[in-house]
PDB file of N, CA and C in Angstrom:
ATOM      1  N   MET A   1      65.025  -1.273 136.209  1.00 83.00           N
ATOM      2  CA  MET A   1      65.416  -0.109 135.362  1.00 83.00           C
ATOM      3  C   MET A   1      64.444   0.147 134.398  1.00 83.00           C
ATOM      4  N   SER A   2      64.116   1.523 134.034  1.00 89.00           N
ATOM      5  CA  SER A   2      63.093   0.702 132.964  1.00 89.00           C
ATOM      6  C   SER A   2      64.077   0.827 131.884  1.00 89.00           C
ATOM      7  N   VAL A   3      63.687   0.459 130.712  1.00 85.00           N
ATOM      8  CA  VAL A   3      64.207   0.373 128.518  1.00 85.00           C
ATOM      9  C   VAL A   3      64.826   2.304 128.885  1.00 85.00           C
ATOM     10  N   LYS A   4      63.437   2.865 129.082  1.00 84.00           N
ATOM     11  CA  LYS A   4      64.187   3.878 128.907  1.00 84.00           C
ATOM     12  C   LYS A   4      65.633   4.619 129.518  1.00 84.00           C
ATOM     13  N   ASN A   5      65.196   3.965 130.900  1.00 87.00           N
ATOM     14  CA  ASN A   5      67.037   4.287 132.430  1.00 87.00           C
ATOM     15  C   ASN A   5      67.224   3.768 131.583  1.00 87.00           C
ATOM     16  N   LYS A   6      67.426   3.082 130.994  1.00 84.00           N
ATOM     17  CA  LYS A   6      68.567   2.866 130.457  1.00 84.00           C
ATOM     18  C   LYS A   6      68.818   3.099 129.202  1.00 84.00           C
ATOM     19  N   ILE A   7      68.118   3.411 128.324  1.00 87.00           N
ATOM     20  CA  ILE A   7      68.663   4.314 127.585  1.00 87.00           C
ATOM     21  C   ILE A   7      69.642   5.647 128.105  1.00 87.00           C
ATOM     22  N   ALA A   8      68.652   6.118 128.143  1.00 85.00           N
ATOM     23  CA  ALA A   8      69.363   7.596 128.526  1.00 85.00           C
ATOM     24  C   ALA A   8      70.402   7.539 129.819  1.00 85.00           C
ATOM     25  N   VAL A   9      70.802   6.550 130.353  1.00 84.00           N
ATOM     26  CA  VAL A   9      71.983   6.553 131.288  1.00 84.00           C
ATOM     27  C   VAL A   9      73.101   6.387 130.163  1.00 84.00           C
ATOM     28  N   MET A  10      72.889   5.753 129.514  1.00 88.00           N
ATOM     29  CA  MET A  10      73.910   4.695 128.298  1.00 88.00           C
ATOM     30  C   MET A  10      74.080   5.792 127.704  1.00 88.00           C
ATOM     31  N   ASN A  11      73.427   7.075 126.877  1.00 91.00           N
ATOM     32  CA  ASN A  11      73.181   8.108 126.190  1.00 91.00           C
ATOM     33  C   ASN A  11      74.258   8.954 126.574  1.00 91.00           C
ATOM     34  N   ASN A  12      74.335   9.609 128.113  1.00 91.00           N
ATOM     35  CA  ASN A  12      75.361   9.919 129.291  1.00 91.00           C
ATOM     36  C   ASN A  12      75.966   9.515 129.185  1.00 91.00           C
ATOM     37  N   ASP A  13      76.423   8.244 129.218  1.00 92.00           N
ATOM     38  CA  ASP A  13      77.667   7.759 129.795  1.00 92.00           C
ATOM     39  C   ASP A  13      78.157   8.114 128.311  1.00 92.00           C
ATOM     40  N   LEU A  14      77.589   7.127 126.905  1.00 95.00           N
ATOM     41  CA  LEU A  14      77.876   7.999 125.328  1.00 95.00           C
ATOM     42  C   LEU A  14      78.834   9.412 125.717  1.00 95.00           C
ATOM     43  N   ILE A  15      77.731  10.868 125.667  1.00 95.00           N
ATOM     44  CA  ILE A  15      78.173  11.323 125.701  1.00 95.00           C
ATOM     45  C   ILE A  15      79.468  11.812 125.564  1.00 95.00           C
ATOM     46  N   GLU A  16      79.493  11.796 127.648  1.00 95.00           N
ATOM     47  CA  GLU A  16      80.977  12.215 128.051  1.00 95.00           C
ATOM     48  C   GLU A  16      81.897  12.125 127.206  1.00 95.00           C
ATOM     49  N   SER A  17      81.165  10.087 126.779  1.00 96.00           N
ATOM     50  CA  SER A  17      82.855   9.770 126.557  1.00 96.00           C
ATOM     51  C   SER A  17      83.768  11.020 124.990  1.00 96.00           C
ATOM     52  N   ILE A  18      82.166  10.718 124.571  1.00 96.00           N
ATOM     53  CA  ILE A  18      82.792  11.478 123.547  1.00 96.00           C
ATOM     54  C   ILE A  18      83.380  13.034 123.282  1.00 96.00           C
ATOM     55  N   LYS A  19      82.685  13.296 124.609  1.00 96.00           N
ATOM     56  CA  LYS A  19      83.152  14.950 124.818  1.00 96.00           C
ATOM     57  C   LYS A  19      84.374  14.997 125.447  1.00 96.00           C
ATOM     58  N   SER A  20      85.217  13.502 126.347  1.00 97.00           N
ATOM     59  CA  SER A  20      86.090  13.878 126.511  1.00 97.00           C
ATOM     60  C   SER A  20      87.580  13.372 125.368  1.00 97.00           C
ATOM     61  N   ILE A  21      87.170  12.566 123.937  1.00 97.00           N
ATOM     62  CA  ILE A  21      88.314  11.593 123.671  1.00 97.00           C
ATOM     63  C   ILE A  21      87.851  13.821 121.725  1.00 97.00           C
ATOM     64  N   VAL A  22      87.360  13.874 122.028  1.00 97.00           N
ATOM     65  CA  VAL A  22      86.408  15.662 121.429  1.00 97.00           C
ATOM     66  C   VAL A  22      87.581  16.611 122.014  1.00 97.00           C
ATOM     67  N   LEU A  23      88.328  16.718 123.565  1.00 97.00           N
ATOM     68  CA  LEU A  23      88.524  18.181 123.764  1.00 97.00           C
ATOM     69  C   LEU A  23      89.554  17.172 123.714  1.00 97.00           C
ATOM     70  N   SER A  24      90.284  16.107 123.758  1.00 97.00           N
ATOM     71  CA  SER A  24      91.495  15.696 124.098  1.00 97.00           C
ATOM     72  C   SER A  24      92.221  16.456 122.957  1.00 97.00           C
ATOM     73  N   ALA A  25      91.199  15.521 122.320  1.00 97.00           N
ATOM     74  CA  ALA A  25      91.638  15.692 120.451  1.00 97.00           C
ATOM     75  C   ALA A  25      92.181  16.803 120.380  1.00 97.00           C
ATOM     76  N   ARG A  26      91.628  17.845 120.398  1.00 96.00           N
ATOM     77  CA  ARG A  26      91.543  19.186 120.144  1.00 96.00           C
ATOM     78  C   ARG A  26      92.535  19.999 120.950  1.00 96.00           C
ATOM     79  N   ASN A  27      92.935  20.111 122.272  1.00 95.00           N
ATOM     80  CA  ASN A  27      93.485  19.947 122.980  1.00 95.00           C
ATOM     81  C   ASN A  27      95.080  19.318 122.237  1.00 95.00           C
ATOM     82  N   SER A  28      95.701  18.325 122.039  1.00 95.00           N
ATOM     83  CA  SER A  28      96.049  18.211 121.451  1.00 95.00           C
ATOM     84  C   SER A  28      96.721  18.595 120.289  1.00 95.00           C
ATOM     85  N   VAL A  29      95.701  19.372 119.010  1.00 96.00           N
ATOM     86  CA  VAL A  29      96.276  20.039 118.437  1.00 96.00           C
ATOM     87  C   VAL A  29      96.340  21.293 118.432  1.00 96.00           C
ATOM     88  N   ALA A  30      95.884  21.904 119.726  1.00 94.00           N
ATOM     89  CA  ALA A  30      97.006  23.433 120.069  1.00 94.00           C
ATOM     90  C   ALA A  30      97.603  23.376 120.206  1.00 94.00           C
ATOM     91  N   GLN A  31      98.093  22.193 120.468  1.00 91.00           N
ATOM     92  CA  GLN A  31     100.030  21.749 121.165  1.00 91.00           C
ATOM     93  C   GLN A  31     100.555  22.189 120.478  1.00 91.00           C
ATOM     94  N   ARG A  32      99.510  21.257 118.666  1.00 92.00           N
ATOM     95  CA  ARG A  32     101.252  21.054 118.264  1.00 92.00           C
ATOM     96  C   ARG A  32     100.903  22.352 117.013  1.00 92.00           C
ATOM     97  N   VAL A  33      99.703  22.618 117.274  1.00 93.00           N
ATOM     98  CA  VAL A  33     100.352  24.234 116.816  1.00 93.00           C
ATOM     99  C   VAL A  33     101.328  25.493 116.719  1.00 93.00           C
ATOM    100  N   ASN A  34     100.839  25.034 117.939  1.00 90.00           N
ATOM    101  CA  ASN A  34     102.244  26.310 119.097  1.00 90.00           C
ATOM    102  C   ASN A  34     103.090  25.895 118.941  1.00 90.00           C
ATOM    103  N   GLN A  35     103.450  23.827 118.784  1.00 89.00           N
ATOM    104  CA  GLN A  35     104.649  23.853 118.658  1.00 89.00           C
ATOM    105  C   GLN A  35     105.415  24.106 117.902  1.00 89.00           C
ATOM    106  N   GLU A  36     104.731  24.345 116.599  1.00 92.00           N
ATOM    107  CA  GLU A  36     104.955  24.479 115.002  1.00 92.00           C
ATOM    108  C   GLU A  36     105.105  26.406 115.504  1.00 92.00           C
ATOM    109  N   LEU A  37     104.506  26.984 116.029  1.00 92.00           N
ATOM    110  CA  LEU A  37     104.297  27.932 115.590  1.00 92.00           C
ATOM    111  C   LEU A  37     106.013  28.840 116.214  1.00 92.00           C
ATOM    112  N   VAL A  38     105.744  27.806 116.814  1.00 92.00           N
ATOM    113  CA  VAL A  38     107.341  28.528 118.122  1.00 92.00           C
ATOM    114  C   VAL A  38     108.564  27.738 117.517  1.00 92.00           C
ATOM    115  N   PHE A  39     108.564  27.388 117.544  1.00 93.00           N
ATOM    116  CA  PHE A  39     109.082  26.514 116.122  1.00 93.00           C
ATOM    117  C   PHE A  39     109.408  27.310 114.917  1.00 93.00           C
ATOM    118  N   THR A  40     108.277  27.492 114.079  1.00 95.00           N
ATOM    119  CA  THR A  40     109.064  29.177 113.060  1.00 95.00           C
ATOM    120  C   THR A  40     109.797  30.366 113.293  1.00 95.00           C
ATOM    121  N   TYR A  41     108.561  30.394 114.352  1.00 95.00           N
ATOM    122  CA  TYR A  41     109.499  31.819 115.342  1.00 95.00           C
ATOM    123  C   TYR A  41     110.404  32.171 114.735  1.00 95.00           C
ATOM    124  N   TRP A  42     110.818  30.771 115.365  1.00 95.00           N
ATOM    125  CA  TRP A  42     112.805  30.149 115.744  1.00 95.00           C
ATOM    126  C   TRP A  42     113.500  30.045 114.756  1.00 95.00           C
ATOM    127  N   ARG A  43     113.207  29.773 113.582  1.00 96.00           N
ATOM    128  CA  ARG A  43     113.288  29.669 112.840  1.00 96.00           C
ATOM    129  C   ARG A  43     113.963  30.677 111.796  1.00 96.00           C
ATOM    130  N   ILE A  44     112.793  30.960 111.865  1.00 97.00           N
ATOM    131  CA  ILE A  44     112.956  33.009 111.223  1.00 97.00           C
ATOM    132  C   ILE A  44     113.378  33.458 111.991  1.00 97.00           C
ATOM    133  N   GLY A  45     113.829  33.985 113.288  1.00 97.00           N
ATOM    134  CA  GLY A  45     115.102  34.858 114.326  1.00 97.00           C
ATOM    135  C   GLY A  45     115.975  34.222 113.689  1.00 97.00           C
ATOM    136  N   LYS A  46     117.046  32.561 113.628  1.00 96.00           N
ATOM    137  CA  LYS A  46     118.152  32.230 112.536  1.00 96.00           C
ATOM    138  C   LYS A  46     118.277  32.551 111.832  1.00 96.00           C
ATOM    139  N   GLU A  47     117.286  32.293 111.059  1.00 97.00           N
ATOM    140  CA  GLU A  47     117.337  32.847 109.326  1.00 97.00           C
ATOM    141  C   GLU A  47     117.567  34.332 108.953  1.00 97.00           C
ATOM    142  N   ILE A  48     117.810  35.418 110.198  1.00 97.00           N
ATOM    143  CA  ILE A  48     117.425  36.914 109.904  1.00 97.00           C
ATOM    144  C   ILE A  48     118.702  36.791 110.527  1.00 97.00           C
ATOM    145  N   LEU A  49     119.631  36.445 111.668  1.00 96.00           N
ATOM    146  CA  LEU A  49     120.652  36.353 111.870  1.00 96.00           C
ATOM    147  C   LEU A  49     121.717  36.054 111.608  1.00 96.00           C
ATOM    148  N   ASP A  50     121.286  34.531 110.983  1.00 97.00           N
ATOM    149  CA  ASP A  50     121.937  34.125 110.135  1.00 97.00           C
ATOM    150  C   ASP A  50     122.978  34.860 108.789  1.00 97.00           C
ATOM    151  N   THR A  51     121.865  35.751 108.625  1.00 96.00           N
ATOM    152  CA  THR A  51     122.156  36.686 107.297  1.00 96.00           C
ATOM    153  C   THR A  51     122.675  37.623 108.254  1.00 96.00           C
ATOM    154  N   GLU A  52     122.708  37.638 108.610  1.00 96.00           N
ATOM    155  CA  GLU A  52     123.716  39.278 108.823  1.00 96.00           C
ATOM    156  C   GLU A  52     124.089  39.250 110.083  1.00 96.00           C
ATOM    157  N   ARG A  53     124.750  37.711 110.223  1.00 96.00           N
ATOM    158  CA  ARG A  53     126.546  37.593 110.602  1.00 96.00           C
ATOM    159  C   ARG A  53     127.422  38.038 108.683  1.00 96.00           C
ATOM    160  N   LYS A  54     126.070  36.735 108.397  1.00 97.00           N
ATOM    161  CA  LYS A  54     126.797  36.114 107.394  1.00 97.00           C
ATOM    162  C   LYS A  54     127.426  37.535 106.475  1.00 97.00           C
ATOM    163  N   ASN A  55     126.939  38.499 106.525  1.00 97.00           N
ATOM    164  CA  ASN A  55     127.096  39.697 105.838  1.00 97.00           C
ATOM    165  C   ASN A  55     127.589  40.661 106.300  1.00 97.00           C
ATOM    166  N   ASP A  56     127.741  40.297 107.401  1.00 96.00           N
ATOM    167  CA  ASP A  56     128.346  41.465 108.802  1.00 96.00           C
ATOM    168  C   ASP A  56     128.122  42.665 107.922  1.00 96.00           C
ATOM    169  N   ILE A  57     126.446  42.288 108.604  1.00 95.00           N
ATOM    170  CA  ILE A  57     124.892  43.638 108.891  1.00 95.00           C
ATOM    171  C   ILE A  57     125.569  44.579 110.137  1.00 95.00           C
ATOM    172  N   ASP A  58     125.073  45.525 110.235  1.00 94.00           N
ATOM    173  CA  ASP A  58     125.374  46.594 111.528  1.00 94.00           C
ATOM    174  C   ASP A  58     123.317  46.459 111.795  1.00 94.00           C
ATOM    175  N   ASN A  59     123.436  47.639 113.116  1.00 91.00           N
ATOM    176  CA  ASN A  59     122.015  46.888 113.821  1.00 91.00           C
ATOM    177  C   ASN A  59     121.040  48.462 112.938  1.00 91.00           C
ATOM    178  N   GLN A  60     121.895  49.190 112.493  1.00 95.00           N
ATOM    179  CA  GLN A  60     121.163  50.431 111.810  1.00 95.00           C
ATOM    180  C   GLN A  60     120.850  49.703 110.213  1.00 95.00           C
ATOM    181  N   THR A  61     121.721  48.671 110.007  1.00 96.00           N
ATOM    182  CA  THR A  61     121.159  48.275 108.417  1.00 96.00           C
ATOM    183  C   THR A  61     120.278  47.456 108.221  1.00 96.00           C
ATOM    184  N   SER A  62     120.601  46.098 109.658  1.00 94.00           N
ATOM    185  CA  SER A  62     119.209  45.618 110.229  1.00 94.00           C
ATOM    186  C   SER A  62     118.148  46.010 110.225  1.00 94.00           C
ATOM    187  N   ARG A  63     118.382  47.130 110.900  1.00 95.00           N
ATOM    188  CA  ARG A  63     116.379  47.414 111.190  1.00 95.00           C
ATOM    189  C   ARG A  63     115.888  48.096 109.873  1.00 95.00           C
ATOM    190  N   LYS A  64     116.291  48.908 108.874  1.00 96.00           N
ATOM    191  CA  LYS A  64     116.658  48.755 106.640  1.00 96.00           C
ATOM    192  C   LYS A  64     115.489  47.188 106.758  1.00 96.00           C
ATOM    193  N   ILE A  65     116.809  47.248 107.180  1.00 96.00           N
ATOM    194  CA  ILE A  65     116.511  44.784 106.247  1.00 96.00           C
ATOM    195  C   ILE A  65     114.864  44.866 107.112  1.00 96.00           C
ATOM    196  N   ILE A  66     115.446  44.770 107.680  1.00 97.00           N
ATOM    197  CA  ILE A  66     114.023  44.250 109.403  1.00 97.00           C
ATOM    198  C   ILE A  66     112.878  45.134 108.473  1.00 97.00           C
ATOM    199  N   LEU A  67     112.344  46.129 108.310  1.00 97.00           N
ATOM    200  CA  LEU A  67     111.408  46.592 108.115  1.00 97.00           C
ATOM    201  C   LEU A  67     110.667  46.616 106.819  1.00 97.00           C
ATOM    202  N   SER A  68     112.325  46.765 105.707  1.00 97.00           N
ATOM    203  CA  SER A  68     111.986  46.053 103.907  1.00 97.00           C
ATOM    204  C   SER A  68     110.714  44.626 104.356  1.00 97.00           C
ATOM    205  N   LEU A  69     111.670  44.096 105.067  1.00 97.00           N
ATOM    206  CA  LEU A  69     110.843  41.936 105.404  1.00 97.00           C
ATOM    207  C   LEU A  69     109.621  42.389 105.595  1.00 97.00           C
ATOM    208  N   SER A  70     109.689  43.027 107.023  1.00 97.00           N
ATOM    209  CA  SER A  70     108.945  43.401 106.859  1.00 97.00           C
ATOM    210  C   SER A  70     107.330  43.546 106.474  1.00 97.00           C
ATOM    211  N   LYS A  71     107.189  44.426 104.961  1.00 97.00           N
ATOM    212  CA  LYS A  71     107.098  44.774 104.519  1.00 97.00           C
ATOM    213  C   LYS A  71     106.444  44.018 103.120  1.00 97.00           C
ATOM    214  N   GLN A  72     107.116  43.590 102.419  1.00 98.00           N
ATOM    215  CA  GLN A  72     107.767  41.837 101.302  1.00 98.00           C
ATOM    216  C   GLN A  72     107.131  41.007 101.749  1.00 98.00           C
ATOM    217  N   LEU A  73     106.826  40.707 103.701  1.00 98.00           N
ATOM    218  CA  LEU A  73     106.078  39.661 103.071  1.00 98.00           C
ATOM    219  C   LEU A  73     104.910  39.731 103.801  1.00 98.00           C
ATOM    220  N   THR A  74     104.686  40.443 105.005  1.00 97.00           N
ATOM    221  CA  THR A  74     102.899  41.849 105.331  1.00 97.00           C
ATOM    222  C   THR A  74     102.185  40.834 103.486  1.00 97.00           C
ATOM    223  N   ASN A  75     103.295  41.797 102.654  1.00 97.00           N
ATOM    224  CA  ASN A  75     102.239  41.706 101.168  1.00 97.00           C
ATOM    225  C   ASN A  75     102.521  40.298 100.685  1.00 97.00           C
ATOM    226  N   GLU A  76     102.645  38.978 100.310  1.00 97.00           N
ATOM    227  CA  GLU A  76     103.272  38.144  99.726  1.00 97.00           C
ATOM    228  C   GLU A  76     102.597  37.023 101.369  1.00 97.00           C
ATOM    229  N   ILE A  77     102.719  37.052 101.948  1.00 96.00           N
ATOM    230  CA  ILE A  77     101.768  36.185 102.654  1.00 96.00           C
ATOM    231  C   ILE A  77     100.859  36.563 104.111  1.00 96.00           C
ATOM    232  N   GLY A  78     101.292  37.806 104.239  1.00 96.00           N
ATOM    233  CA  GLY A  78      99.671  38.239 105.773  1.00 96.00           C
ATOM    234  C   GLY A  78      99.650  38.998 106.603  1.00 96.00           C
ATOM    235  N   LYS A  79      99.068  38.395 107.366  1.00 95.00           N
ATOM    236  CA  LYS A  79      99.538  39.624 108.750  1.00 95.00           C
ATOM    237  C   LYS A  79     100.233  38.097 109.327  1.00 95.00           C
ATOM    238  N   GLY A  80     100.567  38.747 110.233  1.00 94.00           N
ATOM    239  CA  GLY A  80     101.708  37.998 110.993  1.00 94.00           C
ATOM    240  C   GLY A  80     103.990  38.371 111.285  1.00 94.00           C
ATOM    241  N   PHE A  81     104.023  39.601 110.291  1.00 97.00           N
ATOM    242  CA  PHE A  81     104.908  39.560 109.777  1.00 97.00           C
ATOM    243  C   PHE A  81     105.318  41.787 110.054  1.00 97.00           C
ATOM    244  N   SER A  82     104.710  41.897 110.933  1.00 97.00           N
ATOM    245  CA  SER A  82     104.961  43.163 111.971  1.00 97.00           C
ATOM    246  C   SER A  82     106.866  43.254 111.486  1.00 97.00           C
ATOM    247  N   ARG A  83     107.269  44.387 112.073  1.00 96.00           N
ATOM    248  CA  ARG A  83     108.697  44.611 112.184  1.00 96.00           C
ATOM    249  C   ARG A  83     108.708  44.072 113.225  1.00 96.00           C
ATOM    250  N   SER A  84     107.751  45.134 114.674  1.00 97.00           N
ATOM    251  CA  SER A  84     108.297  44.284 116.228  1.00 97.00           C
ATOM    252  C   SER A  84     107.833  42.602 116.073  1.00 97.00           C
ATOM    253  N   ASN A  85     107.663  42.229 115.099  1.00 97.00           N
ATOM    254  CA  ASN A  85     107.205  41.103 115.126  1.00 97.00           C
ATOM    255  C   ASN A  85     108.402  40.551 114.728  1.00 97.00           C
ATOM    256  N   LEU A  86     108.716  40.734 113.622  1.00 98.00           N
ATOM    257  CA  LEU A  86     110.416  40.293 113.010  1.00 98.00           C
ATOM    258  C   LEU A  86     111.823  40.276 114.702  1.00 98.00           C
ATOM    259  N   PHE A  87     111.741  41.579 114.694  1.00 97.00           N
ATOM    260  CA  PHE A  87     112.454  41.750 116.045  1.00 97.00           C
ATOM    261  C   PHE A  87     111.863  41.242 117.087  1.00 97.00           C
ATOM    262  N   ASN A  88     111.105  40.310 117.223  1.00 97.00           N
ATOM    263  CA  ASN A  88     110.750  39.472 117.897  1.00 97.00           C
ATOM    264  C   ASN A  88     111.918  38.263 118.395  1.00 97.00           C
ATOM    265  N   MET A  89     111.617  37.815 116.957  1.00 97.00           N
ATOM    266  CA  MET A  89     111.705  36.485 116.234  1.00 97.00           C
ATOM    267  C   MET A  89     112.542  36.482 116.420  1.00 97.00           C
ATOM    268  N   ARG A  90     113.643  37.288 115.314  1.00 96.00           N
ATOM    269  CA  ARG A  90     115.452  36.877 116.047  1.00 96.00           C
ATOM    270  C   ARG A  90     116.202  38.116 117.188  1.00 96.00           C
ATOM    271  N   LYS A  91     115.448  38.090 118.270  1.00 96.00           N
ATOM    272  CA  LYS A  91     115.854  38.557 119.239  1.00 96.00           C
ATOM    273  C   LYS A  91     115.960  36.958 120.480  1.00 96.00           C
ATOM    274  N   PHE A  92     114.024  35.930 119.711  1.00 95.00           N
ATOM    275  CA  PHE A  92     113.645  34.429 120.467  1.00 95.00           C
ATOM    276  C   PHE A  92     114.408  33.764 119.592  1.00 95.00           C
ATOM    277  N   TYR A  93     115.588  33.915 119.118  1.00 95.00           N
ATOM    278  CA  TYR A  93     116.483  33.549 118.151  1.00 95.00           C
ATOM    279  C   TYR A  93     117.722  33.814 119.483  1.00 95.00           C
ATOM    280  N   MET A  94     117.669  34.320 119.169  1.00 94.00           N
ATOM    281  CA  MET A  94     119.079  35.577 120.393  1.00 94.00           C
ATOM    282  C   MET A  94     119.469  34.677 121.259  1.00 94.00           C
ATOM    283  N   GLU A  95     117.745  35.437 121.753  1.00 93.00           N
ATOM    284  CA  GLU A  95     117.899  33.967 123.491  1.00 93.00           C
ATOM    285  C   GLU A  95     118.639  33.137 123.472  1.00 93.00           C
ATOM    286  N   TYR A  96     117.120  32.006 122.550  1.00 92.00           N
ATOM    287  CA  TYR A  96     117.543  29.771 123.003  1.00 92.00           C
ATOM    288  C   TYR A  96     118.046  29.801 121.855  1.00 92.00           C
ATOM    289  N   PRO A  97     119.896  29.659 120.976  1.00 90.00           N
ATOM    290  CA  PRO A  97     119.474  28.785 120.397  1.00 90.00           C
ATOM    291  C   PRO A  97     120.470  27.907 120.218  1.00 90.00           C
ATOM    292  N   ASP A  98     119.900  27.324 120.571  1.00 85.00           N
ATOM    293  CA  ASP A  98     118.906  25.913 121.513  1.00 85.00           C
ATOM    294  C   ASP A  98     118.612  25.343 121.116  1.00 85.00           C
ATOM    295  N   VAL A  99     118.100  24.640 119.990  1.00 77.00           N
ATOM    296  CA  VAL A  99     115.838  25.294 119.277  1.00 77.00           C
ATOM    297  C   VAL A  99     115.832  23.681 121.004  1.00 77.00           C
ATOM    298  N   GLN A 100     116.731  23.029 121.339  1.00 73.00           N
ATOM    299  CA  GLN A 100     116.648  21.670 122.434  1.00 73.00           C
ATOM    300  C   GLN A 100     116.093  23.369 123.328  1.00 73.00           C
ATOM    301  N   THR A 101     117.439  23.614 123.797  1.00 69.00           N
ATOM    302  CA  THR A 101     117.057  24.822 124.859  1.00 69.00           C
ATOM    303  C   THR A 101     114.652  25.701 124.833  1.00 69.00           C
ATOM    304  N   VAL A 102     115.234  26.115 123.940  1.00 71.00           N
ATOM    305  CA  VAL A 102     113.422  26.776 123.776  1.00 71.00           C
ATOM    306  C   VAL A 102     112.654  25.347 124.249  1.00 71.00           C
ATOM    307  N   SER A 103     112.673  24.025 124.274  1.00 65.00           N
ATOM    308  CA  SER A 103     111.528  23.654 124.039  1.00 65.00           C
ATOM    309  C   SER A 103     112.052  22.309 125.947  1.00 65.00           C
ATOM    310  N   GLY A 104     112.883  23.107 126.225  1.00 66.00           N
ATOM    311  CA  GLY A 104     112.938  23.066 127.573  1.00 66.00           C
ATOM    312  C   GLY A 104     111.995  24.137 129.022  1.00 66.00           C
ATOM    313  N   HIS A 105     112.051  24.868 128.651  1.00 67.00           N
ATOM    314  CA  HIS A 105     111.662  25.499 128.764  1.00 67.00           C
ATOM    315  C   HIS A 105     109.743  25.703 128.424  1.00 67.00           C
ATOM    316  N   LEU A 106     109.733  24.936 127.447  1.00 67.00           N
ATOM    317  CA  LEU A 106     108.025  25.108 127.404  1.00 67.00           C
ATOM    318  C   LEU A 106     107.723  23.954 128.142  1.00 67.00           C
ATOM    319  N   THR A 107     106.152  23.605 128.180  1.00 60.00           N
ATOM    320  CA  THR A 107     105.035  23.001 129.165  1.00 60.00           C
ATOM    321  C   THR A 107     105.240  21.256 128.417  1.00 60.00           C
ATOM    322  N   TRP A 108     105.302  21.985 126.629  1.00 54.00           N
ATOM    323  CA  TRP A 108     105.271  20.631 126.220  1.00 54.00           C
ATOM    324  C   TRP A 108     106.433  21.006 125.529  1.00 54.00           C
ATOM    325  N   SER A 109     106.527  20.156 124.867  1.00 50.00           N
ATOM    326  CA  SER A 109     108.583  19.631 124.133  1.00 50.00           C
ATOM    327  C   SER A 109     107.967  19.581 122.343  1.00 50.00           C
ATOM    328  N   PHE A 110     109.232  19.832 121.833  1.00 46.00           N
ATOM    329  CA  PHE A 110     109.515  19.439 120.547  1.00 46.00           C
ATOM    330  C   PHE A 110     109.658  18.561 119.854  1.00 46.00           C
TER     331      PHE A 110
END
């Protein structure tokens, strides 16, 4: 085999190896980001529900509070805090009050 062919084979092997490393790292980062987002949404739902319970808030008042939260959080933090998202976060915590239960339902864990 010529030197030129050896170099070409070596480069192809090296490229495949590096691609594998990069794709693995990207997958790992995506899983960590998703994990952090799920836990963040769970914690937000917990905060909302704990505050409602602590202050004995009824459903109608809860809706008003969440609407207000949505407006203020969107102004101060940015997108992602629509009324429906906040209700979904609240519901998420209600469905899975134990974070370990949440992680058991995911393909990756906390």
